[in-house]
Tab-separated table of C-alpha atoms and ligand atoms in Angstrom:
chain	number	residue	atom	x	y	z
P	1	UNK	CA	-14.199	-84.408	-71.511
P	2	UNK	CA	-11.039	-86.526	-71.442
P	3	UNK	CA	-11.040	-89.705	-73.484
P	4	UNK	CA	-12.264	-92.804	-71.683
P	5	UNK	CA	-9.479	-95.289	-71.010
P	6	UNK	CA	-10.403	-98.649	-72.501
P	7	UNK	CA	-8.697	-102.028	-72.356
P	8	UNK	CA	-9.522	-104.597	-75.045
P	9	UNK	CA	-8.178	-108.090	-74.382
P	10	UNK	CA	-8.169	-110.575	-77.247
P	11	UNK	CA	-7.905	-107.545	-79.539
P	12	UNK	CA	-6.579	-109.585	-82.479
P	13	UNK	CA	-9.532	-111.982	-82.447
P	14	UNK	CA	-12.634	-111.578	-84.607
P	15	UNK	CA	-14.721	-109.576	-82.143
P	16	UNK	CA	-11.638	-107.692	-80.954
P	17	UNK	CA	-10.686	-106.404	-84.389
P	18	UNK	CA	-14.213	-105.259	-85.165
P	19	UNK	CA	-14.653	-103.674	-81.730
P	20	UNK	CA	-11.366	-101.741	-81.796
P	21	UNK	CA	-12.286	-100.301	-85.212
P	22	UNK	CA	-15.743	-99.272	-84.011
P	23	UNK	CA	-14.449	-97.666	-80.820
P	24	UNK	CA	-11.864	-95.734	-82.813
P	25	UNK	CA	-14.480	-94.593	-85.347
P	26	UNK	CA	-16.796	-93.438	-82.552
P	27	UNK	CA	-13.982	-91.483	-80.906
P	28	UNK	CA	-13.595	-90.427	-77.278
P	29	UNK	CA	-11.582	-93.483	-76.234
P	30	UNK	CA	-7.925	-94.133	-75.508
P	31	UNK	CA	-7.658	-97.769	-76.507
P	32	UNK	CA	-5.058	-100.094	-75.026
P	33	UNK	CA	-5.052	-103.507	-76.667
P	34	UNK	CA	-3.623	-106.819	-75.533
P	35	UNK	CA	-3.349	-110.216	-77.185
P	36	UNK	CA	-1.025	-113.182	-77.510
P	37	UNK	CA	-0.456	-112.043	-81.093
P	38	UNK	CA	1.090	-108.852	-82.475
P	39	UNK	CA	-1.463	-106.267	-83.545
P	40	UNK	CA	-2.395	-106.524	-87.243
P	41	UNK	CA	-1.337	-103.525	-89.334
P	42	UNK	CA	-4.996	-102.661	-89.926
P	43	UNK	CA	-5.428	-101.858	-86.198
P	44	UNK	CA	-2.153	-100.103	-85.471
P	45	UNK	CA	-3.528	-96.601	-85.981
P	46	UNK	CA	-6.344	-97.233	-83.482
P	47	UNK	CA	-4.438	-98.642	-80.536
P	48	UNK	CA	-2.592	-96.204	-78.267
P	49	UNK	CA	-0.546	-99.120	-76.937
P	50	UNK	CA	-0.457	-102.843	-77.591
P	51	UNK	CA	0.708	-105.272	-74.925
P	52	UNK	CA	1.608	-108.606	-76.458
P	53	UNK	CA	1.674	-111.703	-74.284
P	54	UNK	CA	-0.244	-114.065	-72.054
P	55	UNK	CA	-2.879	-112.129	-70.116
P	56	UNK	CA	-2.481	-114.245	-66.979
P	57	UNK	CA	1.108	-112.982	-66.652
P	58	UNK	CA	0.476	-109.513	-68.080
P	59	UNK	CA	-2.340	-108.394	-65.791
P	60	UNK	CA	0.092	-107.114	-63.113
P	61	UNK	CA	1.323	-104.528	-65.590
P	62	UNK	CA	-2.210	-103.119	-65.947
P	63	UNK	CA	-2.333	-102.123	-62.256
P	64	UNK	CA	-0.479	-98.971	-63.374
P	65	UNK	CA	-3.399	-97.955	-65.622
P	66	UNK	CA	-6.791	-96.490	-64.765
P	67	UNK	CA	-9.224	-98.078	-67.182
P	68	UNK	CA	-12.816	-96.876	-67.263
P	69	UNK	CA	-13.948	-99.819	-69.368
P	70	UNK	CA	-12.535	-103.311	-69.879
P	71	UNK	CA	-13.731	-105.450	-72.773
P	72	UNK	CA	-12.465	-108.880	-71.868
P	73	UNK	CA	-12.648	-110.798	-75.154
P	74	UNK	CA	-9.640	-113.136	-74.847
P	75	UNK	CA	-10.805	-116.764	-74.837
P	76	UNK	CA	-10.096	-120.259	-76.068
P	77	UNK	CA	-13.224	-121.218	-78.028
P	78	UNK	CA	-15.294	-124.383	-77.732
P	79	UNK	CA	-13.632	-126.854	-80.146
P	80	UNK	CA	-10.096	-125.835	-79.218
P	81	UNK	CA	-10.891	-125.834	-75.493
P	82	UNK	CA	-12.124	-129.425	-75.763
P	83	UNK	CA	-8.729	-130.693	-76.903
P	84	UNK	CA	-6.670	-128.574	-74.479
P	85	UNK	CA	-8.870	-128.345	-71.414
P	86	UNK	CA	-6.271	-127.238	-68.892
P	87	UNK	CA	-4.980	-124.506	-71.144
P	88	UNK	CA	-8.555	-123.405	-71.852
P	89	UNK	CA	-9.298	-123.183	-68.150
P	90	UNK	CA	-6.204	-121.065	-67.628
P	91	UNK	CA	-7.076	-118.670	-70.452
P	92	UNK	CA	-10.825	-118.565	-69.921
P	93	UNK	CA	-11.073	-118.676	-66.133
P	94	UNK	CA	-7.739	-117.606	-64.646
P	95	UNK	CA	-7.366	-114.748	-67.142
P	96	UNK	CA	-10.887	-113.524	-66.339
P	97	UNK	CA	-10.359	-113.892	-62.595
P	98	UNK	CA	-7.134	-111.858	-62.715
P	99	UNK	CA	-8.799	-109.090	-64.669
P	100	UNK	CA	-11.884	-109.049	-62.427
P	101	UNK	CA	-9.642	-108.691	-59.376
P	102	UNK	CA	-7.905	-105.757	-61.020
P	103	UNK	CA	-11.242	-104.108	-61.928
P	104	UNK	CA	-12.602	-104.688	-58.408
P	105	UNK	CA	-9.491	-103.199	-56.811
P	106	UNK	CA	-9.500	-100.151	-59.108
P	107	UNK	CA	-13.234	-99.539	-58.652
P	108	UNK	CA	-12.833	-99.444	-54.892
P	109	UNK	CA	-9.617	-97.410	-54.931
P	110	UNK	CA	-10.858	-94.752	-57.359
P	111	UNK	CA	-14.404	-94.707	-55.961
P	112	UNK	CA	-15.670	-95.174	-59.533
P	113	UNK	CA	-17.004	-98.405	-60.976
P	114	UNK	CA	-14.918	-99.921	-63.760
P	115	UNK	CA	-17.237	-101.295	-66.447
P	116	UNK	CA	-16.318	-104.896	-67.163
P	117	UNK	CA	-17.883	-106.097	-70.419
P	118	UNK	CA	-17.768	-109.844	-70.933
P	119	UNK	CA	-18.825	-111.875	-73.985
P	120	UNK	CA	-20.452	-115.091	-72.868
P	121	UNK	CA	-21.982	-117.609	-75.243
P	122	UNK	CA	-24.760	-120.025	-76.202
P	123	UNK	CA	-22.219	-122.579	-74.985
P	124	UNK	CA	-23.388	-121.780	-71.438
P	125	UNK	CA	-26.434	-123.941	-72.260
P	126	UNK	CA	-26.520	-127.717	-72.491
P	127	UNK	CA	-29.227	-130.216	-73.453
P	128	UNK	CA	-29.302	-133.896	-72.574
P	129	UNK	CA	-30.687	-134.899	-75.982
P	130	UNK	CA	-31.643	-133.547	-79.385
P	131	UNK	CA	-35.257	-134.176	-78.466
P	132	UNK	CA	-34.893	-131.916	-75.410
P	133	UNK	CA	-33.169	-129.249	-77.531
P	134	UNK	CA	-35.958	-129.259	-80.128
P	135	UNK	CA	-38.666	-129.188	-77.504
P	136	UNK	CA	-36.990	-126.304	-75.638
P	137	UNK	CA	-36.885	-123.959	-78.695
P	138	UNK	CA	-36.119	-120.436	-77.427
P	139	UNK	CA	-34.366	-120.519	-74.076
P	140	UNK	CA	-34.263	-117.889	-71.362
P	141	UNK	CA	-31.017	-116.963	-69.603
P	142	UNK	CA	-31.610	-119.106	-66.516
P	143	UNK	CA	-32.826	-122.264	-68.286
P	144	UNK	CA	-30.749	-125.332	-69.205
P	145	UNK	CA	-27.510	-123.968	-67.753
P	146	UNK	CA	-25.754	-127.330	-67.958
P	147	UNK	CA	-22.879	-126.844	-70.415
P	148	UNK	CA	-21.332	-129.936	-71.995
P	149	UNK	CA	-18.038	-128.273	-72.892
P	150	UNK	CA	-15.020	-126.891	-71.051
P	151	UNK	CA	-15.581	-123.563	-72.828
P	152	UNK	CA	-19.267	-123.449	-71.861
P	153	UNK	CA	-18.486	-124.345	-68.253
P	154	UNK	CA	-15.783	-121.646	-68.213
P	155	UNK	CA	-18.167	-119.015	-69.606
P	156	UNK	CA	-20.961	-119.875	-67.179
P	157	UNK	CA	-18.575	-119.823	-64.218
P	158	UNK	CA	-17.060	-116.499	-65.318
P	159	UNK	CA	-20.564	-115.019	-65.487
P	160	UNK	CA	-20.925	-116.065	-61.836
P	161	UNK	CA	-17.471	-114.702	-60.965
P	162	UNK	CA	-18.407	-111.368	-62.542
P	163	UNK	CA	-21.637	-111.242	-60.566
P	164	UNK	CA	-19.691	-112.102	-57.413
P	165	UNK	CA	-17.009	-109.419	-57.870
P	166	UNK	CA	-19.661	-106.914	-58.957
P	167	UNK	CA	-22.039	-107.476	-56.069
P	168	UNK	CA	-20.710	-109.503	-53.174
P	169	UNK	CA	-16.882	-109.477	-53.170
P	170	UNK	CA	-15.709	-109.904	-49.554
P	171	UNK	CA	-19.349	-109.403	-48.521
P	172	UNK	CA	-18.556	-105.676	-48.641
P	173	UNK	CA	-22.099	-104.854	-49.687
P	174	UNK	CA	-22.994	-105.600	-46.052
P	175	UNK	CA	-20.777	-102.746	-44.774
P	176	UNK	CA	-22.726	-99.680	-43.618
P	177	UNK	CA	-20.726	-97.659	-46.200
P	178	UNK	CA	-20.051	-100.185	-48.935
P	179	UNK	CA	-17.150	-99.416	-51.312
P	180	UNK	CA	-17.714	-98.940	-55.037
P	181	UNK	CA	-17.914	-102.347	-56.758
P	182	UNK	CA	-17.083	-103.038	-60.374
P	183	UNK	CA	-19.896	-102.884	-62.939
P	184	UNK	CA	-20.068	-106.327	-64.589
P	185	UNK	CA	-22.172	-106.764	-67.747
P	186	UNK	CA	-22.250	-109.846	-69.978
P	187	UNK	CA	-23.824	-110.836	-73.290
P	188	UNK	CA	-24.490	-114.416	-74.325
P	189	UNK	CA	-23.688	-114.386	-78.036
P	190	UNK	CA	-24.875	-116.845	-80.691
P	191	UNK	CA	-22.469	-117.871	-83.489
P	192	UNK	CA	-21.024	-114.737	-85.109
P	193	UNK	CA	-20.320	-114.181	-88.786
P	194	UNK	CA	-18.023	-111.524	-90.194
P	195	UNK	CA	-17.493	-110.782	-93.869
P	196	UNK	CA	-13.890	-109.771	-93.154
P	197	UNK	CA	-12.449	-112.302	-90.712
P	198	UNK	CA	-12.789	-116.029	-90.017
P	199	UNK	CA	-13.115	-117.572	-86.569
P	200	UNK	CA	-10.674	-120.160	-85.249
P	201	UNK	CA	-11.223	-122.843	-82.635
P	202	UNK	CA	-14.996	-122.502	-82.305
P	203	UNK	CA	-17.781	-124.927	-83.213
P	204	UNK	CA	-20.223	-122.475	-84.779
P	205	UNK	CA	-17.356	-121.930	-87.261
P	206	UNK	CA	-19.006	-124.157	-89.882
P	207	UNK	CA	-21.400	-121.271	-90.785
P	208	UNK	CA	-18.765	-118.633	-91.594
P	209	UNK	CA	-16.315	-121.212	-92.974
P	210	UNK	CA	-18.906	-122.525	-95.443
P	211	UNK	CA	-19.863	-119.043	-96.636
P	212	UNK	CA	-16.299	-117.806	-97.028
P	213	UNK	CA	-15.336	-121.010	-98.873
P	214	UNK	CA	-18.319	-120.698	-101.241
P	215	UNK	CA	-17.517	-117.040	-101.939
P	216	UNK	CA	-14.019	-118.080	-103.031
P	217	UNK	CA	-15.227	-121.027	-105.116
P	218	UNK	CA	-13.563	-123.480	-102.745
P	219	UNK	CA	-15.080	-126.821	-101.766
P	220	UNK	CA	-16.105	-127.220	-98.126
P	221	UNK	CA	-16.795	-130.261	-96.027
P	222	UNK	CA	-19.176	-129.245	-93.241
P	223	UNK	CA	-18.450	-130.957	-89.913
P	224	UNK	CA	-22.096	-131.035	-88.732
P	225	UNK	CA	-25.308	-132.605	-90.105
P	226	UNK	CA	-27.564	-130.674	-92.464
P	227	UNK	CA	-30.354	-130.446	-89.897
P	228	UNK	CA	-28.114	-128.826	-87.246
P	229	UNK	CA	-29.713	-125.608	-86.069
P	230	UNK	CA	-28.289	-122.886	-83.816
P	231	UNK	CA	-28.639	-119.083	-83.735
P	232	UNK	CA	-26.264	-116.720	-85.539
P	233	UNK	CA	-25.639	-112.990	-85.817
P	234	UNK	CA	-23.789	-110.561	-88.080
P	235	UNK	CA	-20.599	-109.186	-86.541
P	236	UNK	CA	-21.767	-105.533	-86.806
P	237	UNK	CA	-24.774	-106.448	-84.644
P	238	UNK	CA	-22.501	-108.080	-82.067
P	239	UNK	CA	-20.435	-104.884	-81.860
P	240	UNK	CA	-23.577	-102.764	-81.703
P	241	UNK	CA	-24.795	-104.868	-78.756
P	242	UNK	CA	-21.485	-104.562	-76.881
P	243	UNK	CA	-21.544	-100.778	-77.279
P	244	UNK	CA	-25.229	-100.505	-76.327
P	245	UNK	CA	-24.748	-102.575	-73.203
P	246	UNK	CA	-21.663	-100.550	-72.267
P	247	UNK	CA	-23.510	-97.259	-72.573
P	248	UNK	CA	-26.855	-98.033	-70.970
P	249	UNK	CA	-27.239	-96.527	-67.465
P	250	UNK	CA	-26.874	-99.179	-64.806
P	251	UNK	CA	-30.317	-98.420	-63.330
P	252	UNK	CA	-31.931	-99.726	-66.524
P	253	UNK	CA	-30.435	-103.174	-66.077
P	254	UNK	CA	-32.494	-105.839	-64.334
P	255	UNK	CA	-29.767	-108.467	-64.687
P	256	UNK	CA	-26.087	-108.719	-65.496
P	257	UNK	CA	-26.132	-111.461	-68.134
P	258	UNK	CA	-28.240	-111.000	-71.272
P	259	UNK	CA	-29.086	-113.258	-74.206
P	260	UNK	CA	-29.071	-111.634	-77.614
P	261	UNK	CA	-29.786	-113.201	-80.986
P	262	UNK	CA	-30.628	-112.362	-84.591
P	263	UNK	CA	-31.652	-115.429	-86.679
P	264	UNK	CA	-31.525	-119.219	-86.519
P	265	UNK	CA	-30.964	-121.521	-89.465
P	266	UNK	CA	-29.807	-125.044	-90.227
P	267	UNK	CA	-26.490	-125.967	-91.827
P	268	UNK	CA	-28.539	-127.161	-94.847
P	269	UNK	CA	-30.129	-123.711	-95.136
P	270	UNK	CA	-26.657	-122.172	-95.056
P	271	UNK	CA	-25.758	-124.380	-98.023
P	272	UNK	CA	-28.895	-123.304	-99.923
P	273	UNK	CA	-28.076	-119.638	-99.372
P	274	UNK	CA	-24.464	-120.251	-100.441
P	275	UNK	CA	-25.624	-122.168	-103.555
P	276	UNK	CA	-27.980	-119.371	-104.557
P	277	UNK	CA	-25.363	-116.686	-104.113
P	278	UNK	CA	-22.434	-118.617	-105.619
P	279	UNK	CA	-23.764	-121.189	-108.094
P	280	UNK	CA	-21.617	-124.291	-108.411
P	281	UNK	CA	-20.483	-124.411	-104.779
P	282	UNK	CA	-19.197	-127.794	-103.602
P	283	UNK	CA	-20.424	-128.225	-100.044
P	284	UNK	CA	-20.675	-131.679	-98.505
P	285	UNK	CA	-21.642	-132.839	-95.025
P	286	UNK	CA	-19.275	-135.073	-93.110
P	287	UNK	CA	-20.257	-134.788	-89.450
P	288	UNK	CA	-17.536	-135.025	-86.848
P	289	UNK	CA	-19.129	-136.759	-83.828
P	290	UNK	CA	-17.409	-134.604	-81.213
P	291	UNK	CA	-18.155	-131.272	-82.840
P	292	UNK	CA	-21.675	-132.441	-83.718
P	293	UNK	CA	-22.227	-133.316	-80.053
P	294	UNK	CA	-21.212	-129.806	-79.049
P	295	UNK	CA	-23.688	-128.017	-81.319
P	296	UNK	CA	-26.428	-130.521	-80.527
P	297	UNK	CA	-26.078	-129.408	-76.895
P	298	UNK	CA	-26.604	-125.732	-77.826
P	299	UNK	CA	-30.048	-124.131	-78.204
P	300	UNK	CA	-31.834	-123.603	-81.520
P	301	UNK	CA	-32.891	-120.135	-80.434
P	302	UNK	CA	-32.483	-117.722	-77.542
P	303	UNK	CA	-35.030	-115.534	-75.815
P	304	UNK	CA	-33.539	-112.037	-75.832
P	305	UNK	CA	-36.591	-110.207	-74.456
P	306	UNK	CA	-34.704	-108.996	-71.353
P	307	UNK	CA	-32.123	-107.205	-73.546
P	308	UNK	CA	-34.911	-105.802	-75.730
P	309	UNK	CA	-36.854	-104.508	-72.714
P	310	UNK	CA	-33.954	-103.227	-70.613
P	311	UNK	CA	-31.681	-101.570	-73.163
P	312	UNK	CA	-33.622	-101.510	-76.405
P	313	UNK	CA	-31.664	-104.285	-78.095
P	314	UNK	CA	-32.748	-105.123	-81.654
P	315	UNK	CA	-30.538	-106.604	-84.383
P	316	UNK	CA	-30.154	-104.603	-87.611
P	317	UNK	CA	-29.776	-107.809	-89.636
P	318	UNK	CA	-32.389	-110.545	-89.755
P	319	UNK	CA	-31.667	-113.554	-91.988
P	320	UNK	CA	-32.501	-111.861	-95.312
P	321	UNK	CA	-30.848	-108.565	-94.453
P	322	UNK	CA	-27.783	-110.423	-93.181
P	323	UNK	CA	-27.240	-111.991	-96.607
P	324	UNK	CA	-28.563	-109.241	-98.869
P	325	UNK	CA	-27.327	-106.111	-97.114
P	326	UNK	CA	-24.252	-107.188	-95.178
P	327	UNK	CA	-22.573	-110.471	-95.983
P	328	UNK	CA	-22.959	-110.847	-99.748
P	329	UNK	CA	-22.124	-107.269	-100.771
P	330	UNK	CA	-19.122	-107.175	-98.440
P	331	UNK	CA	-17.792	-110.626	-99.274
P	332	UNK	CA	-18.106	-109.950	-103.026
P	333	UNK	CA	-15.999	-106.831	-102.579
P	334	UNK	CA	-13.527	-108.736	-100.431
P	335	UNK	CA	-12.908	-111.555	-102.901
P	336	UNK	CA	-13.676	-109.639	-106.076
P	337	UNK	CA	-10.013	-108.906	-106.715
P	338	UNK	CA	-9.004	-112.547	-106.409
P	339	UNK	CA	-10.969	-114.213	-109.232
P	340	UNK	CA	-8.339	-116.937	-109.553
P	341	UNK	CA	-9.594	-118.364	-106.280
P	342	UNK	CA	-12.868	-119.362	-107.942
P	343	UNK	CA	-11.090	-122.056	-109.894
P	344	UNK	CA	-9.269	-123.549	-106.896
P	345	UNK	CA	-10.186	-126.873	-105.310
O	401	AKB	C1	-17.741	-121.190	-80.474
O	401	AKB	O1	-18.191	-121.815	-81.434
O	401	AKB	O2	-17.031	-121.687	-79.602
O	401	AKB	C2	-18.109	-119.722	-80.336
O	401	AKB	C3	-19.314	-119.540	-79.479
O	401	AKB	C4	-20.633	-120.014	-79.968
O	401	AKB	O3	-19.216	-119.016	-78.403
O	401	AKB	N1	-18.327	-119.149	-81.607
């Protein structure tokens, strides 16, 4: 069987780097990457071709390719999007729209559905108050879809755009012989934590930032209150979910947008875990009202029963396993050769 042609946008981001490595390790894919940034050396062996530049202007070039799968990861995350809303809309919505149009066109032309895999987010939710958030607890996909952020609004709208191009584009499904439509599949991710990379521009970033700082003996001022609670997941589980959702036969899917989650904890519990693992950490809480408002509008937990039922989703790492079997062993290896960092302010 020939290799599947795969496009990964946002390949230099956190999810992108981990995904490209996993696809390459699995084998059977010809991976084309694209990002605003040059490809890091660590990924060069895995990418058949890297297209550097702004996706909105680069998409035209991809009409010459026949991708079987597109992982559209490029995005401006929630905190960054809030300070540059127009730019965020261009990256998050126009970039997605351009790529969906390409996938729709290619699906119809080749008579074979292009799989379009889209990472959505807990940011698609929005609560009016902390009281409502606490009362809601675990939320289903269709509940509380009232995002308070540009990023969340962009993600929710792109979910709808994907469903439109996948099912209704031009009302072609009403033709007696409807053409092949693209195969849109999305995952709403919680905050993600990698032992190897740090996020930039997001609001769930306080979790990974605190842990990476503690592991290096650096002080950290957390920008949300101690009682702030949202769901998180280990990066390997996020990649596992993307690959599972990509591979599951379409007939198994009862929806196109799925929640997935692994564990929920407060920022204070993060500090406790960091203290236990790295005694002497200096973590303080100095909430930033804007960023606090963003996480207060996100759910404490997500109901991922649809993903569990339809495609057998289950995280490998619950809270204890995340720390004991993934994050701590990996982060100790990562910083072990830089002991001088433990004395830095
Ligand atoms: C962010 O904080 O913006 C992202 C997300 C939760 O989608 N990590």
